[in-house]
mmCIF file with all atom_site columns, C-alpha atoms in Angstrom:
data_model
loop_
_atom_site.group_PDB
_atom_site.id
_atom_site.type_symbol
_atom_site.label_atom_id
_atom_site.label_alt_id
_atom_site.label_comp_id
_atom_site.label_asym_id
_atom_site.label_entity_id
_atom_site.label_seq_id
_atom_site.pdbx_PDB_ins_code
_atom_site.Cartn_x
_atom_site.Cartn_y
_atom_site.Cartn_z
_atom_site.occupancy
_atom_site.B_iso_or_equiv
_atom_site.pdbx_formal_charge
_atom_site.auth_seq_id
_atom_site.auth_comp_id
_atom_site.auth_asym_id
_atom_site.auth_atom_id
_atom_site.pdbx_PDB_model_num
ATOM 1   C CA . UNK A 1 1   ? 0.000   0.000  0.000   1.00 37.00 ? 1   UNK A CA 1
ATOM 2   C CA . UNK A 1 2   ? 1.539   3.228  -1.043  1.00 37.00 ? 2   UNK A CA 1
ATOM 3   C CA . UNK A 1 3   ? 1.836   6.402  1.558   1.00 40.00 ? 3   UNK A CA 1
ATOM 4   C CA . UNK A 1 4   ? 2.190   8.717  -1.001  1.00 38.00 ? 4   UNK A CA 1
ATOM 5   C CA . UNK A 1 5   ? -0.307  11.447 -0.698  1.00 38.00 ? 5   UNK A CA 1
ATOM 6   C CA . UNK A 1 6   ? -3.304  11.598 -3.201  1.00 36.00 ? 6   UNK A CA 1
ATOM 7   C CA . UNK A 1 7   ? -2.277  13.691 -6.539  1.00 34.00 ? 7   UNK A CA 1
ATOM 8   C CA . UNK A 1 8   ? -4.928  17.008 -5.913  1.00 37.00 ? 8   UNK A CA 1
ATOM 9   C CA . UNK A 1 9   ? -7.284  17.908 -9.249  1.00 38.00 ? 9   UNK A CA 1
ATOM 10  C CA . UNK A 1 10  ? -8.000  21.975 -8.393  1.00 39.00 ? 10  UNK A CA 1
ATOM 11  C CA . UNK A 1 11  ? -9.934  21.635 -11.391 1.00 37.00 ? 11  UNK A CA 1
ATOM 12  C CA . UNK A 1 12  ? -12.390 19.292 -10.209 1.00 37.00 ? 12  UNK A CA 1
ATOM 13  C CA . UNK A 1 13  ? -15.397 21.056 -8.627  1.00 37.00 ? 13  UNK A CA 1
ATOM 14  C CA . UNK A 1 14  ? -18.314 19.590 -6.400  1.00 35.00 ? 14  UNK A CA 1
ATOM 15  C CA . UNK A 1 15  ? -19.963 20.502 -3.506  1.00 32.00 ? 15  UNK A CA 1
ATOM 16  C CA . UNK A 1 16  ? -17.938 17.863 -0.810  1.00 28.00 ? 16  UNK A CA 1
ATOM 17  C CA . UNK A 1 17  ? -14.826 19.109 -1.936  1.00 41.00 ? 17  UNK A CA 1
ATOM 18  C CA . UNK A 1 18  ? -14.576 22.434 -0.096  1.00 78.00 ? 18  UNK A CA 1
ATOM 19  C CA . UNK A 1 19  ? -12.610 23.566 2.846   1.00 92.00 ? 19  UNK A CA 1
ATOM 20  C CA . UNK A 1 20  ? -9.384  24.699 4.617   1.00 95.00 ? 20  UNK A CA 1
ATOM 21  C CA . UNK A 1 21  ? -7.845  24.382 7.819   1.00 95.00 ? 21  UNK A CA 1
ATOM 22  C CA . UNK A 1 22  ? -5.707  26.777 9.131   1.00 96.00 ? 22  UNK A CA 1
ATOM 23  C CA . UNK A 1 23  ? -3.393  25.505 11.742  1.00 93.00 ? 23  UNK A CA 1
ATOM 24  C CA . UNK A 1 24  ? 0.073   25.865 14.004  1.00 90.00 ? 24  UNK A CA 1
ATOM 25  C CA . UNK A 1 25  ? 2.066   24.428 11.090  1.00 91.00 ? 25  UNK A CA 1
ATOM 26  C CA . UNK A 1 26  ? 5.246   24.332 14.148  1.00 86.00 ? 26  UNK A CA 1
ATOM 27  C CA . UNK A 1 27  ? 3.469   22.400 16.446  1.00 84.00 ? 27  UNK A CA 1
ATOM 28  C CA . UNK A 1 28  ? 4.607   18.723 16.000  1.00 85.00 ? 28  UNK A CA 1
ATOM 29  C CA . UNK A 1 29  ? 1.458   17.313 17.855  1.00 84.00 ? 29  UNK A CA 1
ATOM 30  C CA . UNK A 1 30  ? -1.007  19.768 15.153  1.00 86.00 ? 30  UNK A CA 1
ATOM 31  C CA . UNK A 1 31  ? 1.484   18.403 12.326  1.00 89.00 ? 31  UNK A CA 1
ATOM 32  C CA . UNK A 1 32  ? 0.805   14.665 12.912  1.00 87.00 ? 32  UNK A CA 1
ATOM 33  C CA . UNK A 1 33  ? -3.202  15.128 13.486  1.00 88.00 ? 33  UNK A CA 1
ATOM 34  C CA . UNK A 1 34  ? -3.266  16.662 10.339  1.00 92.00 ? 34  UNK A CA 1
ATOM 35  C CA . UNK A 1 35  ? -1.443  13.983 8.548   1.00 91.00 ? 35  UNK A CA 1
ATOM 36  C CA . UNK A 1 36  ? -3.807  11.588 10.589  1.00 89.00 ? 36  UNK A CA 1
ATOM 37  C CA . UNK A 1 37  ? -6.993  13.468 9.164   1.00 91.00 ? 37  UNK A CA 1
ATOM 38  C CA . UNK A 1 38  ? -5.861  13.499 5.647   1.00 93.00 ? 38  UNK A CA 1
ATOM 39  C CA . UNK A 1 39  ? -5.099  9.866  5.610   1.00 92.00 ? 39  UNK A CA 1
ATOM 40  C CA . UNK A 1 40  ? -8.652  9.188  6.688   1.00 92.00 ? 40  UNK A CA 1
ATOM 41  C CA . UNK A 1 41  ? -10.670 11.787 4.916   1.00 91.00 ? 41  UNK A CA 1
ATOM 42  C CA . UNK A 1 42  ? -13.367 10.810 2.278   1.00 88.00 ? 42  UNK A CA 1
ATOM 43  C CA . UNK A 1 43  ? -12.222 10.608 -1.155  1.00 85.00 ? 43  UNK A CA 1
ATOM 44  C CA . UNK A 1 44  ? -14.667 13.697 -2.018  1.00 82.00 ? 44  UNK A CA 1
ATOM 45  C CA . UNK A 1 45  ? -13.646 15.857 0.693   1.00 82.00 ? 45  UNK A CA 1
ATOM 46  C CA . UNK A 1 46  ? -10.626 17.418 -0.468  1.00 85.00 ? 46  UNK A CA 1
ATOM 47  C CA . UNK A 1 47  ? -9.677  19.812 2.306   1.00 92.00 ? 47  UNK A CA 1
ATOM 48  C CA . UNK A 1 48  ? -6.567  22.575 1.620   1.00 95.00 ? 48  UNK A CA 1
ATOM 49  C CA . UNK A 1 49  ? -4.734  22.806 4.572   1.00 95.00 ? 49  UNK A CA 1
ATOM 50  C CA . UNK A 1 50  ? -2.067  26.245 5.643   1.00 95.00 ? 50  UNK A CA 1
ATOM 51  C CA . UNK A 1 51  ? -0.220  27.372 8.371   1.00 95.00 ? 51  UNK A CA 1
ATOM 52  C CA . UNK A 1 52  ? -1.355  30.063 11.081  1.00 94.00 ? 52  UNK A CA 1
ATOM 53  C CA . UNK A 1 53  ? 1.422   32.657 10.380  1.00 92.00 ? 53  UNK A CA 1
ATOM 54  C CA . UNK A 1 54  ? 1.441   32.015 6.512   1.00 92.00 ? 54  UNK A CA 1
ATOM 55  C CA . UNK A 1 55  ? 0.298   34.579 4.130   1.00 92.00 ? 55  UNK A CA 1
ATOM 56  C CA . UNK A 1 56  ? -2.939  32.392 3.102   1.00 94.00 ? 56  UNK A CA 1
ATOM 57  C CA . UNK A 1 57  ? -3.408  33.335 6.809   1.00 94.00 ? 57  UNK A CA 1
ATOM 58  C CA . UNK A 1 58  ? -2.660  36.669 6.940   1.00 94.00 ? 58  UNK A CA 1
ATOM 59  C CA . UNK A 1 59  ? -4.855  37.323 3.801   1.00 93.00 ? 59  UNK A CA 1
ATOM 60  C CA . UNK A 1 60  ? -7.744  35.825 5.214   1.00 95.00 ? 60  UNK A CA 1
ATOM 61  C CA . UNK A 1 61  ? -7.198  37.630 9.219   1.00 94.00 ? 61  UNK A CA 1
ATOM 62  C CA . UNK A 1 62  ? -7.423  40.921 7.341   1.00 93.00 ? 62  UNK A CA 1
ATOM 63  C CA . UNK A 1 63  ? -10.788 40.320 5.696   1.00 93.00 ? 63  UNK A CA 1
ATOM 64  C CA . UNK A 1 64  ? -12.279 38.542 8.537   1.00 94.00 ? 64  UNK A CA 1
ATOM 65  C CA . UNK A 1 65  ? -10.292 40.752 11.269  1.00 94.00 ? 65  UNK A CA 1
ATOM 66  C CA . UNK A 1 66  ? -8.499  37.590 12.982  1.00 93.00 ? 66  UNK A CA 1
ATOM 67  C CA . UNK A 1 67  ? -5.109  37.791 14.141  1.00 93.00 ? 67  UNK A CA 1
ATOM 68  C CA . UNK A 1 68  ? -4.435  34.258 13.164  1.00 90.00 ? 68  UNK A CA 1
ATOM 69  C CA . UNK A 1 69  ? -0.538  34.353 13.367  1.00 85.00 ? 69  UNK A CA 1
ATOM 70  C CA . UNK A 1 70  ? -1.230  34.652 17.444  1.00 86.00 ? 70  UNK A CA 1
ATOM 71  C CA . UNK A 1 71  ? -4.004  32.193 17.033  1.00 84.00 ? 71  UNK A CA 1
ATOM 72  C CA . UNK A 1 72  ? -3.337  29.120 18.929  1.00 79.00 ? 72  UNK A CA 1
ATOM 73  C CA . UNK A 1 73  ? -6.224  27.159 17.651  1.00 85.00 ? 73  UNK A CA 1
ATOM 74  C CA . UNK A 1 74  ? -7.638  25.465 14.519  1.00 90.00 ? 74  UNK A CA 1
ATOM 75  C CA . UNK A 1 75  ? -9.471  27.202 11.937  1.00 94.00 ? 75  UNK A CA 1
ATOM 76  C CA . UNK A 1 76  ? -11.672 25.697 9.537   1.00 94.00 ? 76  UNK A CA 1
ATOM 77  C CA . UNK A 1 77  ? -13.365 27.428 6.825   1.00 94.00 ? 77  UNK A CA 1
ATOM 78  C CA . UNK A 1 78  ? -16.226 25.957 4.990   1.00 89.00 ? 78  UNK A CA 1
ATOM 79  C CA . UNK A 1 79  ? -19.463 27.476 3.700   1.00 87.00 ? 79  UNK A CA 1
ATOM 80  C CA . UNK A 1 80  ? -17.410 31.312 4.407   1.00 88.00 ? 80  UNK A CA 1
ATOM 81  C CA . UNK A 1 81  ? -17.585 30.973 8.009   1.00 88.00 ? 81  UNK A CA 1
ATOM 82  C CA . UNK A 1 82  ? -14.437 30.260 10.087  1.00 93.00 ? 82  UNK A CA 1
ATOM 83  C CA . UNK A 1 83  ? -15.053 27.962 12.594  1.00 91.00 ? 83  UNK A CA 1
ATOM 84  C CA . UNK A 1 84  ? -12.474 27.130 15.372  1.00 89.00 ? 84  UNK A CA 1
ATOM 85  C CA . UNK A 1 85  ? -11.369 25.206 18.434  1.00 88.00 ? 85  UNK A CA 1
ATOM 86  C CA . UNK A 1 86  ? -13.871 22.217 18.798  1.00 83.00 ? 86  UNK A CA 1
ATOM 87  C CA . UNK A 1 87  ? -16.478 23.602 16.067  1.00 85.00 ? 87  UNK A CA 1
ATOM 88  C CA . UNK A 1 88  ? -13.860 23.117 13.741  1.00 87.00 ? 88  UNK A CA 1
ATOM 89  C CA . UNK A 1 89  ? -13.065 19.784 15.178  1.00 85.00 ? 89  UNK A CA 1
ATOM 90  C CA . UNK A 1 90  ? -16.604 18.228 14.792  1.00 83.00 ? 90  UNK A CA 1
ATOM 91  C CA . UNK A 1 91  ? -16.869 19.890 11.132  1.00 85.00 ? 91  UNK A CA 1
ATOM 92  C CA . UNK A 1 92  ? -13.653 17.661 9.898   1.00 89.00 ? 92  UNK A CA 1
ATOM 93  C CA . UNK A 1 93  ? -14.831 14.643 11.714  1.00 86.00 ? 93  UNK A CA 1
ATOM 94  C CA . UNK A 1 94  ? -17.792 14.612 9.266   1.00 86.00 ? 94  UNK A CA 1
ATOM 95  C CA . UNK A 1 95  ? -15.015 14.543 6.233   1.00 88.00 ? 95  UNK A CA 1
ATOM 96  C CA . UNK A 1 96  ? -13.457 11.530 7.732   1.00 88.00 ? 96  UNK A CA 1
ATOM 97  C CA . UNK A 1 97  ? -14.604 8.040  5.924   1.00 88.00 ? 97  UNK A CA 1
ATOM 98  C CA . UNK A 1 98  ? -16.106 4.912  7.815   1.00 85.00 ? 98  UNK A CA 1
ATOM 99  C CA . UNK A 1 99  ? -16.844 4.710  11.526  1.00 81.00 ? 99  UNK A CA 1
ATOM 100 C CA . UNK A 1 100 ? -14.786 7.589  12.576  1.00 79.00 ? 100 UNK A CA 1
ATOM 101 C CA . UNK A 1 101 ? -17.442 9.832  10.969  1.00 74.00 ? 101 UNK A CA 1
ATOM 102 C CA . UNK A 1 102 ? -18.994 9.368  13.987  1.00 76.00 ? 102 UNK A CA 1
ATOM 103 C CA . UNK A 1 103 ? -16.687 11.708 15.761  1.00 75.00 ? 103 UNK A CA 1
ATOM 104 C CA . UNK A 1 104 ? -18.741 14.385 13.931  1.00 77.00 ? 104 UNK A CA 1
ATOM 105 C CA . UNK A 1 105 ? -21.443 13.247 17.316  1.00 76.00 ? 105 UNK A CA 1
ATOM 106 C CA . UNK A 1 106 ? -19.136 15.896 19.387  1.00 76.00 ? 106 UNK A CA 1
ATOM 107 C CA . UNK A 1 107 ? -21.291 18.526 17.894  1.00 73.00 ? 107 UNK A CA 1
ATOM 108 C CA . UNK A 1 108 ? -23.895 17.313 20.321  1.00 84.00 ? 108 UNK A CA 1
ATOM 109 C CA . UNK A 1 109 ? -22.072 18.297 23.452  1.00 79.00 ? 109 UNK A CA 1
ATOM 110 C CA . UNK A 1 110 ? -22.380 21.571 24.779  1.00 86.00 ? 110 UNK A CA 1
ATOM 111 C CA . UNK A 1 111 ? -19.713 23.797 23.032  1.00 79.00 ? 111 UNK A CA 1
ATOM 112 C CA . UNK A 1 112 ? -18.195 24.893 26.947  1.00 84.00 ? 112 UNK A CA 1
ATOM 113 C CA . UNK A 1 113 ? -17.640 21.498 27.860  1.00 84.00 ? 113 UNK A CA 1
ATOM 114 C CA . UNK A 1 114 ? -15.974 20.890 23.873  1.00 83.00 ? 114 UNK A CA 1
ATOM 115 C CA . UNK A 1 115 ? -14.188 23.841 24.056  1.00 81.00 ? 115 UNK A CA 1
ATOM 116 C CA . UNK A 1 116 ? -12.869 23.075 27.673  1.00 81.00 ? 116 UNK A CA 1
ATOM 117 C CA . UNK A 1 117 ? -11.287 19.457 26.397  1.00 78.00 ? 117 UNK A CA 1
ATOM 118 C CA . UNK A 1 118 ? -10.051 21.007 22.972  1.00 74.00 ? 118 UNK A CA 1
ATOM 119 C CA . UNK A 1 119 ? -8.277  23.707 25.448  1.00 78.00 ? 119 UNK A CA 1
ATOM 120 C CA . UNK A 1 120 ? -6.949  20.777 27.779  1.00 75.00 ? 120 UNK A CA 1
ATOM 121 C CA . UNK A 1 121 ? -5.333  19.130 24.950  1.00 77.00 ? 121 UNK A CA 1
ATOM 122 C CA . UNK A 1 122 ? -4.405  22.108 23.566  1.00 72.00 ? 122 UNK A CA 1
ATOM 123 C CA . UNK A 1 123 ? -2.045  23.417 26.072  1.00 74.00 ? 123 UNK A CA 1
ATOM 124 C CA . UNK A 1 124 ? -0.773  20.331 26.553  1.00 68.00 ? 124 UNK A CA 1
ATOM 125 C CA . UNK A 1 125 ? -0.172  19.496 22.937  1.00 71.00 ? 125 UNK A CA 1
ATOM 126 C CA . UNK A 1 126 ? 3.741   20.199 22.791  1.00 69.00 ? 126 UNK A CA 1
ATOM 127 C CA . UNK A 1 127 ? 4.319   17.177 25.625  1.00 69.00 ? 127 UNK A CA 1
ATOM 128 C CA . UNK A 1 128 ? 1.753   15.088 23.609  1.00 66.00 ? 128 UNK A CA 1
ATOM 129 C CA . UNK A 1 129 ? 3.667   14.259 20.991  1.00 65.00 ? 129 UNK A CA 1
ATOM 130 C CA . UNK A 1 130 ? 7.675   13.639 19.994  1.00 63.00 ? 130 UNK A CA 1
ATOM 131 C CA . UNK A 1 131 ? 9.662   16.219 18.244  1.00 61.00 ? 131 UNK A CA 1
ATOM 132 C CA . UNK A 1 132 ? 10.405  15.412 14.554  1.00 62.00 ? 132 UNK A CA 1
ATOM 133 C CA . UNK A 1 133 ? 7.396   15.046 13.066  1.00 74.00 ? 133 UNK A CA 1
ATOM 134 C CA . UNK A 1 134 ? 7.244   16.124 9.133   1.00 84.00 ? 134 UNK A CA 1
ATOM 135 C CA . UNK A 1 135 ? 6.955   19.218 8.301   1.00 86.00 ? 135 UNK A CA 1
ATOM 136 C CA . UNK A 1 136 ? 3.562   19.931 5.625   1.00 90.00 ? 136 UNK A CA 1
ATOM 137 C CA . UNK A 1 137 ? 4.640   23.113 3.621   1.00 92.00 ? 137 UNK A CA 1
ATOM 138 C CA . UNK A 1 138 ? 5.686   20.407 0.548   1.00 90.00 ? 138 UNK A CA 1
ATOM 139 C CA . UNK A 1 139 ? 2.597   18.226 1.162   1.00 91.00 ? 139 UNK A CA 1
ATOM 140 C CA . UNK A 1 140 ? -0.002  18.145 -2.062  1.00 91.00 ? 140 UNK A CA 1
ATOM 141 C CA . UNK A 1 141 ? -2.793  19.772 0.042   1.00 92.00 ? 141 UNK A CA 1
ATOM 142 C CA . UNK A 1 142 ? -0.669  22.742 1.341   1.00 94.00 ? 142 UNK A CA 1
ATOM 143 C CA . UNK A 1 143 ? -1.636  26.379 -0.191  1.00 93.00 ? 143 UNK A CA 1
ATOM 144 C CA . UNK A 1 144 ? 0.345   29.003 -0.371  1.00 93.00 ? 144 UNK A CA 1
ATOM 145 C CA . UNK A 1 145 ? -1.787  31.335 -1.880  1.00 91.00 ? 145 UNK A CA 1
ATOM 146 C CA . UNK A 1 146 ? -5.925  31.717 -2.233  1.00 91.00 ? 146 UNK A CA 1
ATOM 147 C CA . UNK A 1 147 ? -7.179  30.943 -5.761  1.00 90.00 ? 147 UNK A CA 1
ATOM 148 C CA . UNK A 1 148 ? -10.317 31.855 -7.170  1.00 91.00 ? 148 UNK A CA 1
ATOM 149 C CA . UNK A 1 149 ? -11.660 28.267 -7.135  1.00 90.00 ? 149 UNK A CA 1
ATOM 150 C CA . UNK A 1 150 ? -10.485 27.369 -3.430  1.00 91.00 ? 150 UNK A CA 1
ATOM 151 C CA . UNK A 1 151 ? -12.285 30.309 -2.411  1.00 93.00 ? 151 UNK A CA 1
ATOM 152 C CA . UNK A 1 152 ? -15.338 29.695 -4.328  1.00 92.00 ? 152 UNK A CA 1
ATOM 153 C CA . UNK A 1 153 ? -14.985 25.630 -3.344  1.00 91.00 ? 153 UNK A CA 1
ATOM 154 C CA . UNK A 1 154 ? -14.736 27.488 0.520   1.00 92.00 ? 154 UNK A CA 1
ATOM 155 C CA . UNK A 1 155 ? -17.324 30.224 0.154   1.00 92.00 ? 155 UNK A CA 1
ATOM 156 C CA . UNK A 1 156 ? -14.855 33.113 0.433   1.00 93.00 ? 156 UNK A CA 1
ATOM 157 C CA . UNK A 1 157 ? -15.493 36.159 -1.254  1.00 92.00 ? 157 UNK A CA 1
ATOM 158 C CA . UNK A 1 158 ? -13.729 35.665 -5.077  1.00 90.00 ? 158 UNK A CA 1
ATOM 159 C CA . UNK A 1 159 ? -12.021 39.078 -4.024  1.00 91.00 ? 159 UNK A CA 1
ATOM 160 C CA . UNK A 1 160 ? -9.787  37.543 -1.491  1.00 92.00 ? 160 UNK A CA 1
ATOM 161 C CA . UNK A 1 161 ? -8.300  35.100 -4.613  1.00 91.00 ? 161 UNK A CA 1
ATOM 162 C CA . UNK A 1 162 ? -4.769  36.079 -5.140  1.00 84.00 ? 162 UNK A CA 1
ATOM 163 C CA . UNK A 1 163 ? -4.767  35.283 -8.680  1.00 69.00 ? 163 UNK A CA 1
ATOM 164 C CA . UNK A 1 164 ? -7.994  34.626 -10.810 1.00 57.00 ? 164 UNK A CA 1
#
């Protein structure tokens, strides 16, 4: 079975496909659960991923007025909302395939009590997992910039594409 990630069509369209997730690209524990969720996401869900301090970042904090480079959560964006911490969480669990779908149930709980375990292993996540995990910047799904089609595939405004 070959590791290698999947080869990304931005040409292809559809409606399952859309999404990014912004997150602490330096963190090794955020590094290997995004590795984890893009080995087990649906073969239509065909999420973008980018770093917190990366200009795909800072593009995005000025239009929505988030300092995301002194974010220390996840951000998702799907539909043009950006959804964080344990919202964002339970939104990617429902892009995962087979029974871990069902992670997408977290939604159910109330959002302090979500929030308050996403914070716990938050500030714990450095001591959760071993230096040296992978960096993502040359991964498939990395951006570096916003084009027209991610941000219509996201819901963003076509104004915040960097190119047409």
């Amino acid at each position: 079975m070959s590791s290698a990630p999947p080869i990304i069509d931005e040409s292809a369209g559809g409606e399952g496909g859309n999404g990014l997730l912004l997150f602490d690209a330096d963190c090794p524990f955020c590094r290997r659960s995004v590795r984890w969720l893009l080995a087990r996401e649906r073969p239509d869900s065909r999420l973008r991923i980018a770093g917190l301090e990366g200009s795909v970042s800072h593009r995005l904090g000025e239009h929505f007025g988030i300092d995301f480079a002194h974010s220390d959560s996840i951000w998702c964006f799907a539909d043009g909302e950006p959804r964080r911490n344990s919202d964002a969480v339970w939104r990617l669990a429902a892009r995962l395939r087979g029974g871990w779908q069902r992670l997408e149930w977290l939604r159910w709980i109330p959002r302090p009590l979500r929030d308050g375990g996403y914070r716990l292993v938050g500030n714990h996540r450095h001591r959760l997992s071993s230096l040296g995990a992978a960096r993502l910047e040359d991964h498939p799904r990395w951006v570096n910039h916003l084009s027209a089609g991610l941000c219509h595939r996201c819901g963003l405004p076509g104004e915040l594409a960097d190119e047409p």
